[in-house]
Short mmCIF file of C-alpha atoms and ligand atoms in Angstrom, two decimals:
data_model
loop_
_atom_site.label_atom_id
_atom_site.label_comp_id
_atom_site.label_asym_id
_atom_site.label_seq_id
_atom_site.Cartn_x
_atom_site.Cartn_y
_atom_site.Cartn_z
CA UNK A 156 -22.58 3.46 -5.44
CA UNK A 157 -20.80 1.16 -8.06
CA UNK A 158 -21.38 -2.89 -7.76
CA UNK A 159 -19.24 -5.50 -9.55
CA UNK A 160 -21.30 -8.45 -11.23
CA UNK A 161 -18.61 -11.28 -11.87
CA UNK A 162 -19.54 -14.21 -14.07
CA UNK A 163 -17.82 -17.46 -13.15
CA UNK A 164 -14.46 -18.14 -15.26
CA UNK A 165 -15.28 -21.68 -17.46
CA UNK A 166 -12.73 -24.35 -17.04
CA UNK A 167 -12.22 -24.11 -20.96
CA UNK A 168 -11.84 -20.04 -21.39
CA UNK A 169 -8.46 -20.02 -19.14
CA UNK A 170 -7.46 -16.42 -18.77
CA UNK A 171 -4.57 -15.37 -20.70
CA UNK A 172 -2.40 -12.35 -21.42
CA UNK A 173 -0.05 -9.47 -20.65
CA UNK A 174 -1.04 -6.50 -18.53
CA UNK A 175 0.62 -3.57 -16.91
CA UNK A 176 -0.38 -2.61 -13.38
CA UNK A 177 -0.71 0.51 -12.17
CA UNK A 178 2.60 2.48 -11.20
CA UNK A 179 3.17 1.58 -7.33
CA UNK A 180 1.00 3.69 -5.40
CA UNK A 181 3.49 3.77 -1.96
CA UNK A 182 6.66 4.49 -4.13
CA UNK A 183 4.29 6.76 -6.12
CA UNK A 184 3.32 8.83 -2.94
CA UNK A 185 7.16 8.83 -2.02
CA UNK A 186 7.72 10.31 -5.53
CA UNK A 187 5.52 13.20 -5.02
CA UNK A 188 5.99 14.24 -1.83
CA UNK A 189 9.45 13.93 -1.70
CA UNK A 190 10.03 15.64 -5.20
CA UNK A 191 8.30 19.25 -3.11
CA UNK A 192 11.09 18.71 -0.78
CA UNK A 193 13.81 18.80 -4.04
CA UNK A 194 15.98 21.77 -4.84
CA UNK A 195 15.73 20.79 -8.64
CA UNK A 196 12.86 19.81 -10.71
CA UNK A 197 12.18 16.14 -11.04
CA UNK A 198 10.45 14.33 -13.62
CA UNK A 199 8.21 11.56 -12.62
CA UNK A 200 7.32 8.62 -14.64
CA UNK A 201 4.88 5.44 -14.49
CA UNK A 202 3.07 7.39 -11.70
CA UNK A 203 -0.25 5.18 -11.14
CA UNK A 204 -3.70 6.46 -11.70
CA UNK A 205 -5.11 6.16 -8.51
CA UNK A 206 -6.97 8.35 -5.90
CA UNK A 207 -4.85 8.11 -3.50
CA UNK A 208 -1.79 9.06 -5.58
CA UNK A 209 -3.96 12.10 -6.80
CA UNK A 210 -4.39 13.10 -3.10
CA UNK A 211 -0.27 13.35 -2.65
CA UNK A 212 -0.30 15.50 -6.00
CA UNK A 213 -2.57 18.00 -5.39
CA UNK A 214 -1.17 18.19 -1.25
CA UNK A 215 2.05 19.23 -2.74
CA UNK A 216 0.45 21.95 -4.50
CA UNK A 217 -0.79 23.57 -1.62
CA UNK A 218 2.72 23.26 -0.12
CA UNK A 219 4.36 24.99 -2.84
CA UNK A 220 5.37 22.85 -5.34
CA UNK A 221 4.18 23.38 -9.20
CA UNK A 222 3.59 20.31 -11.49
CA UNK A 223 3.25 20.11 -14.80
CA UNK A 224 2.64 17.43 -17.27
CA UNK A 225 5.14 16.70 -20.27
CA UNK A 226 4.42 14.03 -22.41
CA UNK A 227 3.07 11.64 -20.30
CA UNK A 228 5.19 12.22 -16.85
CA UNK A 229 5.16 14.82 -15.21
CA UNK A 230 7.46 17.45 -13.99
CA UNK A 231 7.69 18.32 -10.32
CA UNK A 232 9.02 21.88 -9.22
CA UNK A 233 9.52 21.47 -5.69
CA UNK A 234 9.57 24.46 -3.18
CA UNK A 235 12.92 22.37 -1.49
CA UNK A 236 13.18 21.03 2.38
CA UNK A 237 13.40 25.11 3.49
CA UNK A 238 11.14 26.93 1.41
CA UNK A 239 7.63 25.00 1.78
CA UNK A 240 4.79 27.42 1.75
CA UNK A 241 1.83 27.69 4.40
CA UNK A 242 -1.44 26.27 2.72
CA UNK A 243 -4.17 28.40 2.81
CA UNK A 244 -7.02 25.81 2.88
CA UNK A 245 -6.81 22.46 5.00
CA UNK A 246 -5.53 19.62 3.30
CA UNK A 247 -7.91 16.97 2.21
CA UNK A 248 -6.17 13.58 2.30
CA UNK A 249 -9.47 11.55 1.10
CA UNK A 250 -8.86 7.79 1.59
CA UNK A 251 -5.20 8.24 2.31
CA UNK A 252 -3.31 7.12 5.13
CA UNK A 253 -0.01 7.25 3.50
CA UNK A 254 -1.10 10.76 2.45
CA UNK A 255 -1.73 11.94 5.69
CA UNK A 256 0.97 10.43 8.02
CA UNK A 257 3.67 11.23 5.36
CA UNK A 258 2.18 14.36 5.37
CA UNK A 259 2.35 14.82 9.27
CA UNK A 260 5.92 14.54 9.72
CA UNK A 261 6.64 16.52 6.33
CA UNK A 262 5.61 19.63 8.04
CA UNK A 263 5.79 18.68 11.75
CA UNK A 264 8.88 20.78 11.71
CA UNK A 265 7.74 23.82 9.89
CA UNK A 266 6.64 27.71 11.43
CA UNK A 267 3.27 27.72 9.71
CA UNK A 268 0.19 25.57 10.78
CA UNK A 269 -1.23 22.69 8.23
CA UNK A 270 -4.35 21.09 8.60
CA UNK A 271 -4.97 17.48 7.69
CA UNK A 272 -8.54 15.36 7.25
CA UNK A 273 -9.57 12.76 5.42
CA UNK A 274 -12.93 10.52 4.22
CA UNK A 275 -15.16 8.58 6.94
CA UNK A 276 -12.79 6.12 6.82
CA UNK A 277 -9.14 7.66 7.22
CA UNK A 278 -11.30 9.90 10.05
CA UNK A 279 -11.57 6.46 12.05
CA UNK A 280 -7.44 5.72 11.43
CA UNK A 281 -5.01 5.48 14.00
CA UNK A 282 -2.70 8.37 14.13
CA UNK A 283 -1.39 8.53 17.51
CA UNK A 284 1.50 6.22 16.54
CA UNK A 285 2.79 9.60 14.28
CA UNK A 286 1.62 11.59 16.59
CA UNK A 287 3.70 10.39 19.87
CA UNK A 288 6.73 10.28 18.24
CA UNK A 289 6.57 13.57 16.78
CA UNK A 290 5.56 15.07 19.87
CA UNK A 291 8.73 13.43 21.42
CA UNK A 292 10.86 15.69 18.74
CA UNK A 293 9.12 18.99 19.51
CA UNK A 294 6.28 18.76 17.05
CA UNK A 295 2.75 20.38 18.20
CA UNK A 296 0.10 18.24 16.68
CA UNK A 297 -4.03 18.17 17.81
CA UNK A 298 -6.59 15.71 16.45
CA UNK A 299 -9.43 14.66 17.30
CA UNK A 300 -9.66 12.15 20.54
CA UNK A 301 -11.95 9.22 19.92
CA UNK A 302 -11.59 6.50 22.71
CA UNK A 303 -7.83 5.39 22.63
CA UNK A 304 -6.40 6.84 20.14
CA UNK A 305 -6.57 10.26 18.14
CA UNK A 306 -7.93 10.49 14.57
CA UNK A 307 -8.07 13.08 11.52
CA UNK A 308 -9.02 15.92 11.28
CA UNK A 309 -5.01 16.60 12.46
CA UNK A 310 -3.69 20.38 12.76
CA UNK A 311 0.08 20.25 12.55
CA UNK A 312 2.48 22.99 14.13
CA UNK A 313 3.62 25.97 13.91
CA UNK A 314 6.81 25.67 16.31
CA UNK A 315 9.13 28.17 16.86
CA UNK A 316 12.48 26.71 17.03
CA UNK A 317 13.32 23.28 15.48
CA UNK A 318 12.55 19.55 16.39
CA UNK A 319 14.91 17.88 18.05
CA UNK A 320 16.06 14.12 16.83
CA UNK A 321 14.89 10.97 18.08
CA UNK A 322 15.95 7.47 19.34
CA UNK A 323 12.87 5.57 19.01
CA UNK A 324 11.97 1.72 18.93
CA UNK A 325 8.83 1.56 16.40
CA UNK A 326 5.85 -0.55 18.71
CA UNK A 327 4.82 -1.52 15.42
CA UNK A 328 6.21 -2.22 11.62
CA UNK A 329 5.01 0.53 10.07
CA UNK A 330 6.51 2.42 7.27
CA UNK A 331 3.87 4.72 7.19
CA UNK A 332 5.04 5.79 10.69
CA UNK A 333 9.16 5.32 9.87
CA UNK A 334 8.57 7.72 7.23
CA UNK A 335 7.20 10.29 9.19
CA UNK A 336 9.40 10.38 11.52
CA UNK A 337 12.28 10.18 8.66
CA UNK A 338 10.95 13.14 7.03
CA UNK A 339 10.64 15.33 10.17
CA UNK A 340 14.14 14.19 11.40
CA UNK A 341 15.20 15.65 7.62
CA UNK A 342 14.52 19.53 9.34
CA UNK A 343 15.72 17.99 13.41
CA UNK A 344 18.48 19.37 15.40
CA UNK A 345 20.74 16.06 16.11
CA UNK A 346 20.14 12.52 15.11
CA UNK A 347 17.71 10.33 14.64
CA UNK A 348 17.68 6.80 15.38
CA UNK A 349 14.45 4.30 14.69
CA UNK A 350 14.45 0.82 15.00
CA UNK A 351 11.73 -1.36 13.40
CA UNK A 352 10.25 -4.90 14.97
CA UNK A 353 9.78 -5.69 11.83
CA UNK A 354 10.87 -5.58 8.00
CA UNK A 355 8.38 -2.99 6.68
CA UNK A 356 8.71 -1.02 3.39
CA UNK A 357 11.89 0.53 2.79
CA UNK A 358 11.43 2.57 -0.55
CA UNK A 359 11.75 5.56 1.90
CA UNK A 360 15.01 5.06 3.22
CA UNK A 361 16.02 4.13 -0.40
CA UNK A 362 14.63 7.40 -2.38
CA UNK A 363 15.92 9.56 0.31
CA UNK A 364 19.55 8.29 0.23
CA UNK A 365 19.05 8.89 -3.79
CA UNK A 366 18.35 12.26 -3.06
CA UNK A 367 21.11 12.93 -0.67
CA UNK A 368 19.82 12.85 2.80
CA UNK A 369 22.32 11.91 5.45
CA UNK A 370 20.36 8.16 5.88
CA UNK A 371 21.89 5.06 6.85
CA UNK A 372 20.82 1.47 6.72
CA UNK A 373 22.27 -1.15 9.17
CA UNK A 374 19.47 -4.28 9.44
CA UNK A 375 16.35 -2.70 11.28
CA UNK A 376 18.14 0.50 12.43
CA UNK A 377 17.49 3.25 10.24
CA UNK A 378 19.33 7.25 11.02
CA UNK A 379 19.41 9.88 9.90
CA UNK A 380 22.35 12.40 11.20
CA UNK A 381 21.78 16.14 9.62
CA UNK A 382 24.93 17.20 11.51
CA UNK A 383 27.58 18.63 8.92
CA UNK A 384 24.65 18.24 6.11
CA UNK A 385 24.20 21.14 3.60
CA UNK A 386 20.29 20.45 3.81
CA UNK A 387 19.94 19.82 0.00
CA UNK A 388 17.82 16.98 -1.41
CA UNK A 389 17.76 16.61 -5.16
CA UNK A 390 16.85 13.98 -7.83
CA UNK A 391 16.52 14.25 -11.65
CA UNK A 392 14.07 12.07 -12.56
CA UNK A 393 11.68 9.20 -10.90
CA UNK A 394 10.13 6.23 -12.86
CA UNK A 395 8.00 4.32 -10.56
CA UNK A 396 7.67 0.78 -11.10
CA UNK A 397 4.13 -1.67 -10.93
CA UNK A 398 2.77 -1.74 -8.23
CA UNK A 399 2.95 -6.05 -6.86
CA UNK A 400 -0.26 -5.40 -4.43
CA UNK A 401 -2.26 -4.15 -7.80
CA UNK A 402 -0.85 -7.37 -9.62
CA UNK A 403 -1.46 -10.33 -6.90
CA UNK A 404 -4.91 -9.46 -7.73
CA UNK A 405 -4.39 -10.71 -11.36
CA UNK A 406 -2.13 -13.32 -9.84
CA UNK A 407 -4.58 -14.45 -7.89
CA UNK A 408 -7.18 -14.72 -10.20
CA UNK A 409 -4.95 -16.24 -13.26
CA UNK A 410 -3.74 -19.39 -10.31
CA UNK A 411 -7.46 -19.50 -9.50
CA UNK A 412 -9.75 -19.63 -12.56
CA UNK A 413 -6.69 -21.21 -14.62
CA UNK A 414 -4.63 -19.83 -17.03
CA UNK A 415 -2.98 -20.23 -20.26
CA UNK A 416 0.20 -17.56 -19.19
CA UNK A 417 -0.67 -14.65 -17.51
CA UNK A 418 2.24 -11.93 -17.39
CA UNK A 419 2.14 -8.47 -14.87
CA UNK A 420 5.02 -6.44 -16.54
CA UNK A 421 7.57 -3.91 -14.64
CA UNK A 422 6.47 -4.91 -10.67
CA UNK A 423 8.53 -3.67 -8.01
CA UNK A 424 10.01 -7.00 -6.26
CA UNK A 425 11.50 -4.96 -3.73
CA UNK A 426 11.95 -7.95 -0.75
CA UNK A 427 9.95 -5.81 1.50
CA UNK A 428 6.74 -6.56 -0.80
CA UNK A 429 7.12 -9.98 -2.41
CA UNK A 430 6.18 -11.91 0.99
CA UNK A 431 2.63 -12.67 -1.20
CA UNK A 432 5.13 -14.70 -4.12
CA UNK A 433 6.68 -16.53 -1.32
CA UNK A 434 3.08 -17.17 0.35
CA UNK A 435 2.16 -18.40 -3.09
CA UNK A 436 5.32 -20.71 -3.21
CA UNK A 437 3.89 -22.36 -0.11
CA UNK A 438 0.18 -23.07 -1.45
CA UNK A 439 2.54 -24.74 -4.43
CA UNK A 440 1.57 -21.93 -6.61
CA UNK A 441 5.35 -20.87 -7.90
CA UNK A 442 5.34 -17.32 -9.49
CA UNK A 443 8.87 -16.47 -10.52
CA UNK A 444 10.12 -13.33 -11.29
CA UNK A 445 11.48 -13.37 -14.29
CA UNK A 446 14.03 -10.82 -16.69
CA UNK A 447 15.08 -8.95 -13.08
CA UNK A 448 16.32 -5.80 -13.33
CA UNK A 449 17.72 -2.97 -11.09
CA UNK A 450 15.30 0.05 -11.78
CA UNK A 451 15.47 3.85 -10.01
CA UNK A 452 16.57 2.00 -6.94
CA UNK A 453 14.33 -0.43 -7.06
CA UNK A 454 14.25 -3.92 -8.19
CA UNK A 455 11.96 -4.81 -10.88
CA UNK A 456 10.66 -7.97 -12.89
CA UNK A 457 7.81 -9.97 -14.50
CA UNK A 458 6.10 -11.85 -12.39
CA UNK A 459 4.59 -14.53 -14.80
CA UNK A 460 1.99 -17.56 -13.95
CA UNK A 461 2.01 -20.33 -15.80
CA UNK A 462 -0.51 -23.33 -17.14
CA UNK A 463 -1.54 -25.24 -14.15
CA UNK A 464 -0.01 -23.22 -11.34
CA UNK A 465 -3.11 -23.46 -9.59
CA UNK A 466 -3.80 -27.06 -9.89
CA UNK A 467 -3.13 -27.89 -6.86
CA UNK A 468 -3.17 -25.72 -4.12
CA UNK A 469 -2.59 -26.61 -0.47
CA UNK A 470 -2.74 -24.65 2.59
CA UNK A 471 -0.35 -22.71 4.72
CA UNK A 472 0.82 -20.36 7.32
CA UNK A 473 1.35 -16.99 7.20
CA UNK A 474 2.73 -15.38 10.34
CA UNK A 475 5.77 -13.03 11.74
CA UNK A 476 7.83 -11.30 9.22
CA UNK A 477 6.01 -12.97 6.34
CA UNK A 478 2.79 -11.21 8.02
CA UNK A 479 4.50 -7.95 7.54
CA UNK A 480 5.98 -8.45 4.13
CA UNK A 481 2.40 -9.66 3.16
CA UNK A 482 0.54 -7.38 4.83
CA UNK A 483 -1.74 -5.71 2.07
CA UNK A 484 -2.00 -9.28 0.14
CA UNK A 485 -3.90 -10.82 3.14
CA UNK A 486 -6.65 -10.45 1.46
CA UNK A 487 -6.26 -11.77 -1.67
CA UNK A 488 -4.07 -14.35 -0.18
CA UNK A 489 -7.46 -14.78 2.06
CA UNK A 490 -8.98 -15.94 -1.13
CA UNK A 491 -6.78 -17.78 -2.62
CA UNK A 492 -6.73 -20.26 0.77
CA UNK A 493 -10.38 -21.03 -0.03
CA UNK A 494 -9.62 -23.05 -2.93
CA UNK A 495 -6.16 -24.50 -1.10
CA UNK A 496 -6.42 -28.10 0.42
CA UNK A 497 -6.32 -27.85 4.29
CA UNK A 498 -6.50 -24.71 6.84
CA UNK A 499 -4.38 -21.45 6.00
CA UNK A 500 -3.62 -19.87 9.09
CA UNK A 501 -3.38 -16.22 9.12
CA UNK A 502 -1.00 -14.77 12.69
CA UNK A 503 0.51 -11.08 13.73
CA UNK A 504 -1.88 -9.64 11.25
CA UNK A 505 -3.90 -7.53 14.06
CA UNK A 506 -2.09 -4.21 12.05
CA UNK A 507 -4.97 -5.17 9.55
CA UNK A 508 -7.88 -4.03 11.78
CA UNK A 509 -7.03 -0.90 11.48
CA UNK A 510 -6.30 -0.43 7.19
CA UNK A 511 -9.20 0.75 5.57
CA UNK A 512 -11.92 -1.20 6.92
CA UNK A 513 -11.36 -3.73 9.87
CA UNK A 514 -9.57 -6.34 7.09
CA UNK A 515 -9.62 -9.09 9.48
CA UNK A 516 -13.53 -8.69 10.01
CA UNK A 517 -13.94 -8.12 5.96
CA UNK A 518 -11.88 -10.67 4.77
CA UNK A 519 -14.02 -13.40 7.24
CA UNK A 520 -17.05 -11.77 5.81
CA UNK A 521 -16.28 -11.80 2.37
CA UNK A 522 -15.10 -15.45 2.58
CA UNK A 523 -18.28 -16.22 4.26
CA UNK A 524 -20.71 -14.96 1.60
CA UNK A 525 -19.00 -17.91 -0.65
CA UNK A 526 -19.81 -20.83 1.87
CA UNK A 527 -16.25 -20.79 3.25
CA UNK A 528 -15.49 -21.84 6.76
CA UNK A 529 -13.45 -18.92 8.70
CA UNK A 530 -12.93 -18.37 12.06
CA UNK A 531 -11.99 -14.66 13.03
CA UNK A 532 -9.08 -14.45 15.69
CA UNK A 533 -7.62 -11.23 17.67
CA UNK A 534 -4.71 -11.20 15.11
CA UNK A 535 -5.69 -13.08 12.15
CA UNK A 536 -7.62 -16.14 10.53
CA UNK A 537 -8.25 -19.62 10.04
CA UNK A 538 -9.95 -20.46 6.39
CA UNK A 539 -10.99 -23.53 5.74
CA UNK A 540 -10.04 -24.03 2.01
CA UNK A 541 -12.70 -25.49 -0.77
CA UNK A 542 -10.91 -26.69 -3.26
CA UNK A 543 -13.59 -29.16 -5.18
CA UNK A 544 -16.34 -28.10 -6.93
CA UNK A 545 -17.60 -24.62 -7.31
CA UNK A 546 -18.14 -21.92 -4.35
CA UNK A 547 -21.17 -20.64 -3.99
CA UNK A 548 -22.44 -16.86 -5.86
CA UNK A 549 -21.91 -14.81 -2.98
CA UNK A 550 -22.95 -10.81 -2.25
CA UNK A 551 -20.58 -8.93 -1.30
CA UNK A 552 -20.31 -6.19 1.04
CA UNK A 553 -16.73 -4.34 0.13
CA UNK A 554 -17.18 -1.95 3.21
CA UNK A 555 -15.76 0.72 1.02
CA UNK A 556 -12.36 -1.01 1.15
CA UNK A 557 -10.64 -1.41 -2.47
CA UNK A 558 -8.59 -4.90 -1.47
CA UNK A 559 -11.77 -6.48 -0.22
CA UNK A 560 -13.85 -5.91 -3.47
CA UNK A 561 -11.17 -7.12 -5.91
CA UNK A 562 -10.33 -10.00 -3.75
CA UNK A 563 -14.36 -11.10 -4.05
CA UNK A 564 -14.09 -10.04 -7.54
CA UNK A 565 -11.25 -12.60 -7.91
CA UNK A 566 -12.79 -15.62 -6.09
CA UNK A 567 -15.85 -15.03 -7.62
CA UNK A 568 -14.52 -16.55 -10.83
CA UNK A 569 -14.83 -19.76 -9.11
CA UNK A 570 -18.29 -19.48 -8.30
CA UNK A 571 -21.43 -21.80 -9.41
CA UNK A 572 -23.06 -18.45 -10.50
CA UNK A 573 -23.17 -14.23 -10.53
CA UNK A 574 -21.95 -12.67 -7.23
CA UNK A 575 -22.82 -9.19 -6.89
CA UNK A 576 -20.11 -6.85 -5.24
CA UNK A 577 -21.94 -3.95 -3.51
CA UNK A 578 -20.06 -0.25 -2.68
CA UNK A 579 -16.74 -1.50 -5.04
CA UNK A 580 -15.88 2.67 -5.40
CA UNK A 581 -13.10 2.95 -3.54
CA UNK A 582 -11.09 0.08 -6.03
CA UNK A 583 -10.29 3.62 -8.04
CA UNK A 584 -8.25 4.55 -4.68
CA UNK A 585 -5.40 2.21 -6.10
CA UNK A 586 -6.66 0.66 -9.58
CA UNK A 587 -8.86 2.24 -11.32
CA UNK A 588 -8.26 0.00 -14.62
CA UNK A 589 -8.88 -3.41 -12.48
CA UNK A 590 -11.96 -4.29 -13.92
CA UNK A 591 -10.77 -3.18 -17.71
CA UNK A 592 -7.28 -5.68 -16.95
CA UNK A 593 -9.29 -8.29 -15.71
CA UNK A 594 -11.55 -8.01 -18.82
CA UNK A 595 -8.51 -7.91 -20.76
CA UNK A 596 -7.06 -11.35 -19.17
CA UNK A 597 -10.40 -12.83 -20.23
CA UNK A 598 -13.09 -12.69 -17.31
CA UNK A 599 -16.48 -11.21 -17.42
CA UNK A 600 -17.14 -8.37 -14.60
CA UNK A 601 -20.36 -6.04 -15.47
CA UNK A 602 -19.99 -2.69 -13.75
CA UNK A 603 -23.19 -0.98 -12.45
C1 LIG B 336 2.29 1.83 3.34
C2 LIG B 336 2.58 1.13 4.47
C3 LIG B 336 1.69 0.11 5.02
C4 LIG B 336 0.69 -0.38 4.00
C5 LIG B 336 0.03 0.74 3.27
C6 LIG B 336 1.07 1.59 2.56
C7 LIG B 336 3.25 2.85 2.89
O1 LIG B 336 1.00 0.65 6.12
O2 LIG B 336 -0.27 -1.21 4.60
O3 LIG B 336 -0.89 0.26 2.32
O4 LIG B 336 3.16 3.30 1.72
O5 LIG B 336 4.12 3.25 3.68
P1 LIG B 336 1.69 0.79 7.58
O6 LIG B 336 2.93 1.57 7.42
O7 LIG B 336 0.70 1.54 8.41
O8 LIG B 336 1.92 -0.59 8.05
#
């Protein structure tokens, strides 16, 4: 099991420097799984490095699709939205919940059966909010029941004739579960209709209509109306962008230890994903985007933090919408309240109980193990912040959840001494390279 030792960050070594992130790892999963549903070969580019990523690639594989690497992208030959082929071995989705929900409504329409599992964790994850839905269109999906809801390992279909469409009001913002449902409605009979609570990821809606797929946008209504459509999806060529939940760890640790200019190159600043930036704005931490540019469909820009953007921080709110467009910074945004002036208050964030550990639970813990003052609630948190003198050396517990151990490894920097991170594996699910960019920003993390 790999541990992080973090040495604190001195006051007079400020952290400075460029980096590149990791390619973003939802677009990323979009790229592959939607280039085995292409009619022409599509070249991928700036894919990240990560585990979870890797799951999407080789799923495709066992759907049909052939990829092969050409200098330094690499080339997807789908199998197209008709031709997927039955896999002959279950599916193994390892951490991955976008993996695996993607996955279920890829082939909820097809006549061949798929099966789906995961890891410990994605075998305790929530997947009756796919499943409902789908079963609602025709789809035949069994799991496993486990007190309310229904976990991996999921066996998908066959189904004789074809799903029907759906008018459906999501119960929660999920894009996770909007995609699914997008993706099976791509093979449906009629339209479908889905209407989100709230403003979650839209890089599906936005590489689908790139493709072709009969998709509109009006505010939270998304459909998708197949009537009078030849079927076809196609796209030449995908460059991913970086990924902004890999950099507001560097972020994070450039406002918190001090720095001397710390640029994250290329980040996707799609609106849907920049709620931490505007979180940041309110702790008087002001990251600006700079050099914008339109990119594949997405937006992109630096995102650069300057000398004393950290000086002084002061606490916030975080709640609603913000909650949503926020939702995988919590934890980093967690940690940067403990050194803010006042009580950040953390609302609508009970969607993080179930991500890859309980993050509400985590977060509190992790917090706690520096000598900050949290109180758990039902659907959030209230931290304390600590913004004199150094935190205490904490140990860590990551719980196997990548956010939670490069959060700690962040806050650590403040620390009056060595905090050990304990079971810090799973930070190769989405960033393998953190520890080598933080080293390369200036700070001191021993790997053991
Ligand atoms: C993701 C959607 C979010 C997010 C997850 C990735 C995606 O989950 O937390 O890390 O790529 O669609 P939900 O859709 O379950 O909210």
């Amino acid at each position: 099991m790999t541990s992080f030792l973090v040495e604190p960050q001195p006051r007079e070594r400020p952290l400075v420097g460029h980096v590149r992130v990791p390619g973003d790892k939802s677009i990323g999963h979009r790229a592959l799984l939607f280039s085995l549903l292409s009619d022409t070969p599509v070249r991928v580019t700036g894919l990240g490095d990560g585990a979870d990523n890797g799951r999407s690639a080789k799923a495709i594989v066992q759907l049909g699709a052939r990829v092969e690497r050409v200098d330094g992208a690499i080339v997807i030959h789908g199998a197209g939205l008709q031709a997927l082929r039955a896999p002959t071995a279950p599916i193994d989705c390892g951490n991955s919940g976008t993996t695996i929900r993607l996955l279920t409504g890829l082939v909820a329409g097809q006549r061949f059966a798929t099966t789906l599992f995961g890891d410990e964790s994605l075998s305790k994850r929530p997947m009756r909010r796919v499943l409902e839905p789908l079963a609602r269109m025709g789809a035949v999906v069994t799991g496993k029941g486990e007190g309310a809801d229904v976990v991996p390992p999921l066996t998908i279909g066959p189904i004789a004739g074809r799903l029907r469409g759906l008018d459906y009001a999501l119960p929660v913002a999920s894009a996770q579960v909007k995609t699914a449902l997008l993706l099976a409605a791509l093979s449906a009979e009629g339209r479908t209709r889905l209407v989100e609570p709230g403003p979650g990821r839209d890089h599906s809606e936005r590489l689908l209509r790139h493709m072709g797929a009969p998709l509109t946008v009006n505010g939270r209504e998304v459909v998708l109306d197949p009537s009078g459509w030849d079927g076809h999806l196609a796209i030449d060529a995908i460059d991913v962008p970086g990924d902004p939940s890999s950099s507001a760890f560097l972020i994070a640790a450039a406002i918190l230890a001090g720095c001397d200019n710390v640029t994250c190159a290329d980040i996707c600043v799609n609106p849907t994903r920049t709620g931490f930036l505007d979180v940041l704005a309110a702790m008087n931490a002001l990251v600006e985007p700079q050099a914008e540019r339109a990119g594949g469909g997405e937006p992109i820009a630096d995102l650069v933090v300057t000398r004393g953007a950290g000086d002084a921080l002061r606490a916030t709110e975080i709640a609603g919408d913000l909650t949503v467009r926020a939702i995988d910074e919590i934890p980093i945004l967690a940690a940067v309240a403990a050194r803010a002036r006042g009580t950040t208050i953390v609302r609508d964030a009970e969607e993080l109980r179930v991500k890859e550990s309980d993050r509400v639970a985590t977060t509190a813990a992790m917090l706690r193990g520096f000598g900050i003052q949290v109180e758990e609630r039902p659907d959030g948190l209230a931290i304390e912040g600590q913004p004199d003198g150094a935190l205490k050396a904490a140990h860590v517990h990551a719980a196997g959840d990548h956010r939670i151990a490069m959060a700690a490894a962040v806050l650590a920097l403040c620390a009056d001494g060595q905090t050990r991170i304990d079971d810090a594996d799973n930070v190769a699910t989405s960033y393998p390279g953190f520890v080598a960019a933080m080293t390369r920003l200036g700070a001191t993390i021993h790997v053991v």
